[in-house]
Coordinates of C-alpha atoms in Angstrom, one line a residue:
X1 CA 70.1 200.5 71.4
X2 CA 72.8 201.6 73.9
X3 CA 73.1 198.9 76.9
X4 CA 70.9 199.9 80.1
X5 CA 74.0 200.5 82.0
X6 CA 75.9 203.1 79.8
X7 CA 72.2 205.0 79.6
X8 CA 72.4 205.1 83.2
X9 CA 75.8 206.3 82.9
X10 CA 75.0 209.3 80.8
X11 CA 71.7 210.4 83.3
X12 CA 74.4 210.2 85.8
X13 CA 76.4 212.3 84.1
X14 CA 73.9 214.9 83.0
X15 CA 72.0 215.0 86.7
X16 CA 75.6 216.1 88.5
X17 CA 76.4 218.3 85.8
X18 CA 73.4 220.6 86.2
X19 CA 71.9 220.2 89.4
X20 CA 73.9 221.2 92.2
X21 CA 75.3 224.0 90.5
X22 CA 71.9 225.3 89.8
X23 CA 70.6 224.5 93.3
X24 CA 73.5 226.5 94.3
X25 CA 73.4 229.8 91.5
X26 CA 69.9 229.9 93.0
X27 CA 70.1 229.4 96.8
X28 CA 71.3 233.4 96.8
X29 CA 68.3 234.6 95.6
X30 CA 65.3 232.6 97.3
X31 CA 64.0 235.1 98.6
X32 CA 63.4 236.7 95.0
X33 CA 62.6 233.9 93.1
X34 CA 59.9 234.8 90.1
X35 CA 57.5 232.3 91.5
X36 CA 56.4 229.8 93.7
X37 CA 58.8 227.1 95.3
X38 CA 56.5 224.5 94.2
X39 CA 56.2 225.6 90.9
X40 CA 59.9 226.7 90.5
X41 CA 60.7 223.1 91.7
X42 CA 58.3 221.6 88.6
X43 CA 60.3 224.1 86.1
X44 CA 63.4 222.2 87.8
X45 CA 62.5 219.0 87.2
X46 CA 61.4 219.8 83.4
X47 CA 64.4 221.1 82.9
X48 CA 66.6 218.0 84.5
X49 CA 64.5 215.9 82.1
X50 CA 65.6 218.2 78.8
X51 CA 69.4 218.2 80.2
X52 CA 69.1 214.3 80.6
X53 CA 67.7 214.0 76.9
X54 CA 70.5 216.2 75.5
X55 CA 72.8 214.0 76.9
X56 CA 71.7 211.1 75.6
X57 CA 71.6 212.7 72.4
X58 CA 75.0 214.1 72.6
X59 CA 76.3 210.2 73.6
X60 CA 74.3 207.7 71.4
X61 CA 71.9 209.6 68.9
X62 CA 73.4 213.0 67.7
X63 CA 77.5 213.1 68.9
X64 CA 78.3 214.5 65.4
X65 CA 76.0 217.7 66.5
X66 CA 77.9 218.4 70.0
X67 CA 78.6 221.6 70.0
X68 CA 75.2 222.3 68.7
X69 CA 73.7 220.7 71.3
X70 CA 75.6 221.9 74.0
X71 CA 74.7 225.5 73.0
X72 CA 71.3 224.4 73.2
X73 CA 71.7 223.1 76.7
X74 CA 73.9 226.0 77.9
X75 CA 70.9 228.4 76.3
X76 CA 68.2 226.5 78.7
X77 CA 70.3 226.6 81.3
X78 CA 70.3 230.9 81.4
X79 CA 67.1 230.9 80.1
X80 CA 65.3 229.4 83.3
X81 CA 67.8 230.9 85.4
X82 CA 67.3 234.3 84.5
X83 CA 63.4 233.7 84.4
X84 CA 63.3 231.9 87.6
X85 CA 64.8 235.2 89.6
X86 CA 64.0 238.5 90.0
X87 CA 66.9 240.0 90.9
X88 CA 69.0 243.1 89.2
X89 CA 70.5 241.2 85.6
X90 CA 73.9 242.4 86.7
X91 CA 73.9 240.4 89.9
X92 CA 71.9 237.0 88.0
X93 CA 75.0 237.4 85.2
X94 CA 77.7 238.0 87.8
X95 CA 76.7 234.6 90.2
X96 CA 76.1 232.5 87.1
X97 CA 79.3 233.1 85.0
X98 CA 80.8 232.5 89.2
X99 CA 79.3 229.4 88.9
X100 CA 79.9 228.2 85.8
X101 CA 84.2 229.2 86.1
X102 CA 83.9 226.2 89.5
X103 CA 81.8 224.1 87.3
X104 CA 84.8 224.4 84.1
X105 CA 87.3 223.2 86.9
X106 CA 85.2 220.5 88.5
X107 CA 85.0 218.9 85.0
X108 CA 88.3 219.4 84.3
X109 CA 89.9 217.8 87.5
X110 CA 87.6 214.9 87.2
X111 CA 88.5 214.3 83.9
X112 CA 92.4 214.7 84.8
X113 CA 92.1 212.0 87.6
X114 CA 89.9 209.9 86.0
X115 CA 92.6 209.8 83.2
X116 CA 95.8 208.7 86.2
X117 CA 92.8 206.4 87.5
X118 CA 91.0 204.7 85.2
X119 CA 93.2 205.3 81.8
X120 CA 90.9 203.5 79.5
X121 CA 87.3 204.6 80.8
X122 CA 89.2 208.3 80.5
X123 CA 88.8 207.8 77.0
X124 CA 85.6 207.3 76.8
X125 CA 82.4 209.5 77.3
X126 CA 80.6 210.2 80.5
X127 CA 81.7 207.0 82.3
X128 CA 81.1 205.5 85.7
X129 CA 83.8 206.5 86.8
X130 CA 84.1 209.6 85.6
X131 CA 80.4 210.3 87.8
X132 CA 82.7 209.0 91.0
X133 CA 85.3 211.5 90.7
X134 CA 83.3 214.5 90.0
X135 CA 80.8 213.8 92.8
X136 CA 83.8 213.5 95.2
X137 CA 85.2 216.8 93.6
X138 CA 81.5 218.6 94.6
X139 CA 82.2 217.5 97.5
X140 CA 85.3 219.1 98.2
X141 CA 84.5 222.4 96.3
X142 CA 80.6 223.1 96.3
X143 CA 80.2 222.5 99.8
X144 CA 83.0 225.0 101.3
X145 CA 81.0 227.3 98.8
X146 CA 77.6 227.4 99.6
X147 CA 79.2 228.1 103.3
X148 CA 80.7 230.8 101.3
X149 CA 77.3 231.7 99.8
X150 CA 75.5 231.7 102.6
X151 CA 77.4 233.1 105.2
X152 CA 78.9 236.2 103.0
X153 CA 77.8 236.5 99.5
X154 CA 73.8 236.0 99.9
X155 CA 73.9 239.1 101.9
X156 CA 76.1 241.2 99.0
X157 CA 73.3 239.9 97.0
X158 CA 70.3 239.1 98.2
X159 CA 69.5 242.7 99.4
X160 CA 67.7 245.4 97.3
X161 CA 70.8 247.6 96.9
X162 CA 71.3 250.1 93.9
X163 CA 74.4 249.6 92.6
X164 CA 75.1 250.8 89.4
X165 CA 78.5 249.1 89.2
X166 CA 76.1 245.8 88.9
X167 CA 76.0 246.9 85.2
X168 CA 79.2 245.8 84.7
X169 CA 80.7 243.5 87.4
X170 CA 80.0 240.9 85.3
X171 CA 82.2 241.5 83.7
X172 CA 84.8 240.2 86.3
X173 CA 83.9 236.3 86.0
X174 CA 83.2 237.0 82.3
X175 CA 87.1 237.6 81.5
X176 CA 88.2 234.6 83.2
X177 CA 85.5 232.3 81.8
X178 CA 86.7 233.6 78.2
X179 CA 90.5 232.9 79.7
X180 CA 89.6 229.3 80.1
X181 CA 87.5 228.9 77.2
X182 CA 89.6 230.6 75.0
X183 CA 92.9 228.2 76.5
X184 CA 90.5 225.5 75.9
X185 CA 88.9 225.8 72.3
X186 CA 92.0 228.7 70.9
X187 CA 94.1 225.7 69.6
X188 CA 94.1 222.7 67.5
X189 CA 94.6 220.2 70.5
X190 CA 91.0 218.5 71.8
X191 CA 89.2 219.2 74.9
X192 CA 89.5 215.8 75.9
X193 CA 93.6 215.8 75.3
X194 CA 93.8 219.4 77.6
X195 CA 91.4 218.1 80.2
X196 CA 93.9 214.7 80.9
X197 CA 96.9 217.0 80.7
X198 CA 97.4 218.0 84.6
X199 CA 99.0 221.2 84.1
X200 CA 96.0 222.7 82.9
X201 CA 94.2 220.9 85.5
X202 CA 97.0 223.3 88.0
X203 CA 96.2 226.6 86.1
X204 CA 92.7 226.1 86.0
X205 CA 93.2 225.6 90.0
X206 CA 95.2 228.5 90.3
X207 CA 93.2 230.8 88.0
X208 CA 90.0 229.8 90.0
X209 CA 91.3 230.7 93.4
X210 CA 92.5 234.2 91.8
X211 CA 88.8 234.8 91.0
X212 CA 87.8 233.8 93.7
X213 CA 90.2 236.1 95.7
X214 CA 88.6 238.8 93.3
X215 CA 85.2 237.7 94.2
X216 CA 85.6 238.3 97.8
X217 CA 87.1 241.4 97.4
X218 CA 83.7 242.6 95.8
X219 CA 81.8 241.3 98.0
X220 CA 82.9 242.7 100.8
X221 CA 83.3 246.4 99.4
X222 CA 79.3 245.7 98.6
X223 CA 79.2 244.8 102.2
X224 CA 81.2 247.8 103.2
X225 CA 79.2 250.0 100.7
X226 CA 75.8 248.8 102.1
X227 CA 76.9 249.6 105.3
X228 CA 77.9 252.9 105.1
X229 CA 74.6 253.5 103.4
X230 CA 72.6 252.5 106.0
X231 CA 74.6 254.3 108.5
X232 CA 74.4 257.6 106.2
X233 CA 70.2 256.9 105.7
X234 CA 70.0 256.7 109.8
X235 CA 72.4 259.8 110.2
X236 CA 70.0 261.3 107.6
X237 CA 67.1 260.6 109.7
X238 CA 68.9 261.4 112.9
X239 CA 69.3 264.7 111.0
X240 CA 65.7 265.3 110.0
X241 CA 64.4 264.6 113.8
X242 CA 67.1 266.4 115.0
X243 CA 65.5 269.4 112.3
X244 CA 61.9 268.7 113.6
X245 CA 62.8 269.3 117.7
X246 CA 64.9 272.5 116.8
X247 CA 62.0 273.5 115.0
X248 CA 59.8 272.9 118.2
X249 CA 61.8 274.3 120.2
X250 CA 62.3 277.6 118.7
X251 CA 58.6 278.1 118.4
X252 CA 58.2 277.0 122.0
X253 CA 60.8 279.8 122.9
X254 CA 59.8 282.3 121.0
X255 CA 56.0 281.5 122.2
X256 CA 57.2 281.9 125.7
X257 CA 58.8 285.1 124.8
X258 CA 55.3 286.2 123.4
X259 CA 53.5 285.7 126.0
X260 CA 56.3 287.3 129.0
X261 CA 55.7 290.4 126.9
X262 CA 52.4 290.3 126.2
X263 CA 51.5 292.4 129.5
X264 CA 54.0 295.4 128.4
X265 CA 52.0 295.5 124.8
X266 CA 48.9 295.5 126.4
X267 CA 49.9 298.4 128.6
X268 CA 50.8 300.0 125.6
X269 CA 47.4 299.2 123.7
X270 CA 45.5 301.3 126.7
X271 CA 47.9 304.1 126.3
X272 CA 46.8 304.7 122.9
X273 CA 42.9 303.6 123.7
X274 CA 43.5 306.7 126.9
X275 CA 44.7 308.9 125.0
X276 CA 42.5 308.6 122.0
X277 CA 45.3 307.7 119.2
X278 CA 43.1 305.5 117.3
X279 CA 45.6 305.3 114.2
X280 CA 48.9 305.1 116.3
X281 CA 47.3 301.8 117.8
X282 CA 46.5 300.5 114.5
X283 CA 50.5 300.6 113.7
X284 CA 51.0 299.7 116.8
X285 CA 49.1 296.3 116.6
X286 CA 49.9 295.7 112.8
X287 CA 53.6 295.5 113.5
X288 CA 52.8 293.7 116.7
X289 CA 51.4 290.9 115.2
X290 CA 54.1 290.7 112.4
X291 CA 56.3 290.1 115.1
X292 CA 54.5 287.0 116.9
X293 CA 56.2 283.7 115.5
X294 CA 54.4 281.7 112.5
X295 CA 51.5 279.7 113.9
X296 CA 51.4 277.8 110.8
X297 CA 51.3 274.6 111.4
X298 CA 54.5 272.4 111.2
X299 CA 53.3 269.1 110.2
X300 CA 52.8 268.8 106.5
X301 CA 51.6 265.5 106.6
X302 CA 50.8 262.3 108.8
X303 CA 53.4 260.0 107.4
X304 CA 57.1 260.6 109.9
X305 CA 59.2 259.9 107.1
X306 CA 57.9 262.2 104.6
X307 CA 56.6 265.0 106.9
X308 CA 60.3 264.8 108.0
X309 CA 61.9 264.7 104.1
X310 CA 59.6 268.1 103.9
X311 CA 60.9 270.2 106.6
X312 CA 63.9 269.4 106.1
X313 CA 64.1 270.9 102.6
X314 CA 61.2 273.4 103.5
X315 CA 63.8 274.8 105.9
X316 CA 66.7 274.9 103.2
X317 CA 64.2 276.4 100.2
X318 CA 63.3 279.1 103.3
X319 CA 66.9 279.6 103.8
X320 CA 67.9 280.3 100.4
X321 CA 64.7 282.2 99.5
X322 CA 62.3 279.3 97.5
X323 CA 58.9 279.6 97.9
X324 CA 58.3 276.0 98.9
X325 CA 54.7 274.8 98.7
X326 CA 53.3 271.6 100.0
X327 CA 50.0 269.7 99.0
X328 CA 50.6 266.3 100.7
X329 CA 48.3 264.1 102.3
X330 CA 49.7 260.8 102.9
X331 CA 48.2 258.0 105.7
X332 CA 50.8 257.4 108.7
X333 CA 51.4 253.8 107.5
X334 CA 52.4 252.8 104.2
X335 CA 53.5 249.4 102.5
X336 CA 56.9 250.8 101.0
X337 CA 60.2 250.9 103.0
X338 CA 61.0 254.2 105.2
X339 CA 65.0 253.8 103.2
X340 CA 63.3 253.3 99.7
X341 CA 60.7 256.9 100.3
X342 CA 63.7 258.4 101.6
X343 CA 65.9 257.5 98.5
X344 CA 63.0 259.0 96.3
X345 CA 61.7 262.1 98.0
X346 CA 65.1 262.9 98.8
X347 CA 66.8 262.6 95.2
X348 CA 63.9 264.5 93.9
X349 CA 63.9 267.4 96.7
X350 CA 67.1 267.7 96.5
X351 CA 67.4 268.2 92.6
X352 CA 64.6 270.8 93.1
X353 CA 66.6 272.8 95.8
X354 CA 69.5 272.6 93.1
X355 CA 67.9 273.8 90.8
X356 CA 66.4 276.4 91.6
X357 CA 69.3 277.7 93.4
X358 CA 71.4 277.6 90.3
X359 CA 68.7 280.7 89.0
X360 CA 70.0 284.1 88.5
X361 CA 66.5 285.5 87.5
X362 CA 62.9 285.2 87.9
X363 CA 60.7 283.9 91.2
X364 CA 62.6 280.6 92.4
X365 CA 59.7 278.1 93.5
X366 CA 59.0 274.2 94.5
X367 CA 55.6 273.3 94.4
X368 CA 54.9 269.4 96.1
X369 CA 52.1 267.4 95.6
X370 CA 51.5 263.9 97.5
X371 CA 48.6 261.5 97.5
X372 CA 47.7 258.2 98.4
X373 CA 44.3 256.0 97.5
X374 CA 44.3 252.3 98.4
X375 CA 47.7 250.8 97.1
X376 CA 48.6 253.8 95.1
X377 CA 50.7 256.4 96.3
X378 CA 51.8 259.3 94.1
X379 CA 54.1 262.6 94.0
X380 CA 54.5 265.3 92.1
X381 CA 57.2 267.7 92.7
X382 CA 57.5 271.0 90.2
X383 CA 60.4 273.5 90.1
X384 CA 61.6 276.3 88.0
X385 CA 65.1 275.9 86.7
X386 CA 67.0 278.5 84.4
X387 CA 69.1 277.1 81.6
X388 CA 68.9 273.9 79.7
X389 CA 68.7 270.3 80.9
X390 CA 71.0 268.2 79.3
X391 CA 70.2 264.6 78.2
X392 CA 72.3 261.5 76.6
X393 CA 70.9 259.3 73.7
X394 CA 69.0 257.2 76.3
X395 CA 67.4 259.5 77.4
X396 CA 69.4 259.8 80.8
X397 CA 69.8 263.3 82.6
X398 CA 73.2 264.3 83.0
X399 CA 74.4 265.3 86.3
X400 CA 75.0 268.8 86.8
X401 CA 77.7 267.7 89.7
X402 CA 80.0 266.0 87.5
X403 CA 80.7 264.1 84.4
X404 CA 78.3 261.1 83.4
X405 CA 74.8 260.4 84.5
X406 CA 73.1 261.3 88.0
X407 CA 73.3 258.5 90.0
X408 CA 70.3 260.4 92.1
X409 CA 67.7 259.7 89.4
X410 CA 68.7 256.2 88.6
X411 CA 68.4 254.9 92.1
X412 CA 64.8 256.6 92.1
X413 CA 64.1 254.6 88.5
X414 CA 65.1 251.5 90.3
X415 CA 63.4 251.7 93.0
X416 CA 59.9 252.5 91.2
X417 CA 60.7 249.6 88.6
X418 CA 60.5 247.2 92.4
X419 CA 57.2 248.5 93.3
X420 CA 56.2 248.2 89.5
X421 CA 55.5 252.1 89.5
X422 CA 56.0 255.3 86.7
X423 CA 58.5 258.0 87.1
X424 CA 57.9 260.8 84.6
X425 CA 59.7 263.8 83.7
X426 CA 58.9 267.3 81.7
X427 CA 60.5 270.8 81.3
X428 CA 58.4 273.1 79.4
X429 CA 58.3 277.2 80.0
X430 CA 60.9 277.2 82.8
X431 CA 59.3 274.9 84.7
X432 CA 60.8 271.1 85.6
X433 CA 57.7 268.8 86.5
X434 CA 58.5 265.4 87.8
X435 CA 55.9 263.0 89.2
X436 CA 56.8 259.2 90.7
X437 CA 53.8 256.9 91.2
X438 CA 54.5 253.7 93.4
X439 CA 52.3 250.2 94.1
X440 CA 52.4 249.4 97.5
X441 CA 52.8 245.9 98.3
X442 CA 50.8 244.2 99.7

């Protein structure tokens, strides 16, 4: 039985080695956190109890299975962290590998001073005084970064953006975490000898602060990125309204026009009607009322957004000769962001238009179908297309705009998978069906 003081030592140990640097991988994303604070914080404190157990395992029962057991520990830890948020893997992979890099160099340094310090407490495991030194080291490096965190890098983050660099950013704090593990464990000298030798203290201070210079640097082209969204959704919009009113307008003109000439027809009408040419008026007010302007009605639904989304391709399917057919009846209000049914009509309208203007033969046609009952909303949009849709082993249409897959389609599969929804596709007989079904929340 270990004395009281050296088991106190070791909880020490483990509780600053875990906590703060989960508290901080987390703080990012809670706003998306998988469940409730009260019960994420129980999940915390289970898991503080299993770190503290391995570490006494690691220190009095078990140091022969080390490695072991720190794989076990290291698996726990990305375990609950990626069950504990709900956030886009990419992004959950990217912030933890961040965090883990500071957490290598925190260890490290503390071990280094400890070792010009306290010499022969350097020596051992988990000491006193090795707890001092790497709680004065948070200090100086975690708090500067969570002002980091919170002032710049929870907004890259935290937002529901659809970047599909995410799939691989990682990748950027992956490399130097197998830089220092690989400087670390790729030689024949201990981890203890490296950590008290102060020039790899230096490089690891250097290498972080090189990351971290990398880090910012894609942070703020998400920031950037994000922002020029935005600014092209609202031009979008802008664009759309700006559709709707020249609509309106023109019909009000050409209505006014009617009706200024209305007493030269009608003058006209009693010329035939005097003079008894029954079938001349009959011409006469066939072709007069195929030139009165469409009364059709110009709103295709209640919803601005989407009523908007469909004149504005109803316009471009009439200007390039697509019959364009709407069956839409969606409520004014609905529980899914205006940007997010933009993104999705949008891609999908827009791929219709494409494709049916890529057709050298046969009737070119769009044919839209919208519904909504209680939290469900669904749409179905049909075109023809001419040719053959290609696909990769995935599964994945390729875009027909340049190499790889269409980033279009993959921002509408994201956005469905957020509002736990189906997005479906078919081509059969010339005909592309797609249909997108969406869960409000609530």
């Amino acid at each position: 039985m270990p004395p009281l003081y050296r088991i106190a030592e070791v909880v020490l140990f483990s509780i600053l080695n875990f906590l703060p640097y989960l508290v901080i991988a987390l703080y990012p994303f809670h706003k998306n956190l998988r469940h409730s604070m009260r019960l994420t914080v129980l999940l915390i404190t289970i898991i503080i109890f299993i770190q503290i157990g391995i570490g006494l395992c690691v220190a009095f029962l078990l140091p022969s299975h080390k490695g072991l057991l720190t794989i076990a520990s290291t698996t726990i830890y990305f375990i609950f962290y990626f069950g504990a948020v709900r956030v886009h893997p990419g992004k959950t992979l990217f912030t933890l590998l961040l965090i883990s890099n500071i957490a290598n160099f925190v260890v490290v340094s503390s071990k280094c001073l400890e070792g010009f310090l306290f010499p022969e407490q350097a020596l051992q495991q988990n000491r006193w005084s090795y707890s001092a030194l790497m709680f004065t080291i948070q200090l100086l490096v975690l708090i500067p970064l969570f002002l980091y965190i919170r002032k710049f890098y929870t907004d890259a983050v935290g937002r529901d953006n659809i970047h599909i660099s995410w799939w691989y950013l990682w990748l950027i704090p992956a490399t130097f975490y197998l830089i220092q593990y690989s400087y670390i464990y790729g030689n024949t000298t201990s981890g203890l000898e490296i950590a008290l030798q102060p020039q790899y203290t230096v490089f690891l201070l250097l290498i972080n602060l090189g990351e971290f210079l990398v880090y910012h640097i894609v942070v703020c082209l998400i920031r950037e990125y994000d922002i020029n969204m935005e600014l092209e959704l609202q031009n979008h919009l802008f664009a759309l309204e700006n559709l709707q009113y020249s609509s309106l307008k023109e019909r009000i003109e050409e209505t006014r026009k009617a009706r200024h000439d209305i007493k030269h027809h009608i003058a006209v009408i009693n010329g035939y009607l005097q003079a008894g040419k029954i079938d001349k008026l009959k011409d006469y007010l066939a072709n007069y009322c195929n030139s009165l302007p469409d009364d059709g009605s110009i709103v295709f639904c209640r919803n601005y957004i989407v009523n908007l989304l469909l004149l504005h391709f109803a316009q471009q399917a009439k200007e390039n000769r697509i019959t364009f057919t709407v069956y839409v009846d969606i409520p004014e209000y609905l529980k899914i962001a205006e940007n997010d049914l933009s993104v999705i009509l949008g891609n999908l309208l827009e791929n219709a238009i494409d494709a049916c203007n890529a057709q050298t033969n046969g009737e070119r046609k769009i044919i839209i179908h919208g519904k909504s009952e209680g939290k469900t909303i669904l749409f179905t949009i049909d075109n023809t297309f001419e040719g053959e849709l290609k696909q990769n082993s995935d599964g994945i249409f390729l875009s027909s705009k340049h190499e790889g897959t269409g980033i279009g389609i993959e921002s509408v599969k994201y956005i469905v998978r957020r509002y736990n929804g189906i997005y479906r596709t078919e081509q059969k007989d010339g005909m592309f069906y797609s249909s997108v079904l969406l869960n409000s929340h609530e």
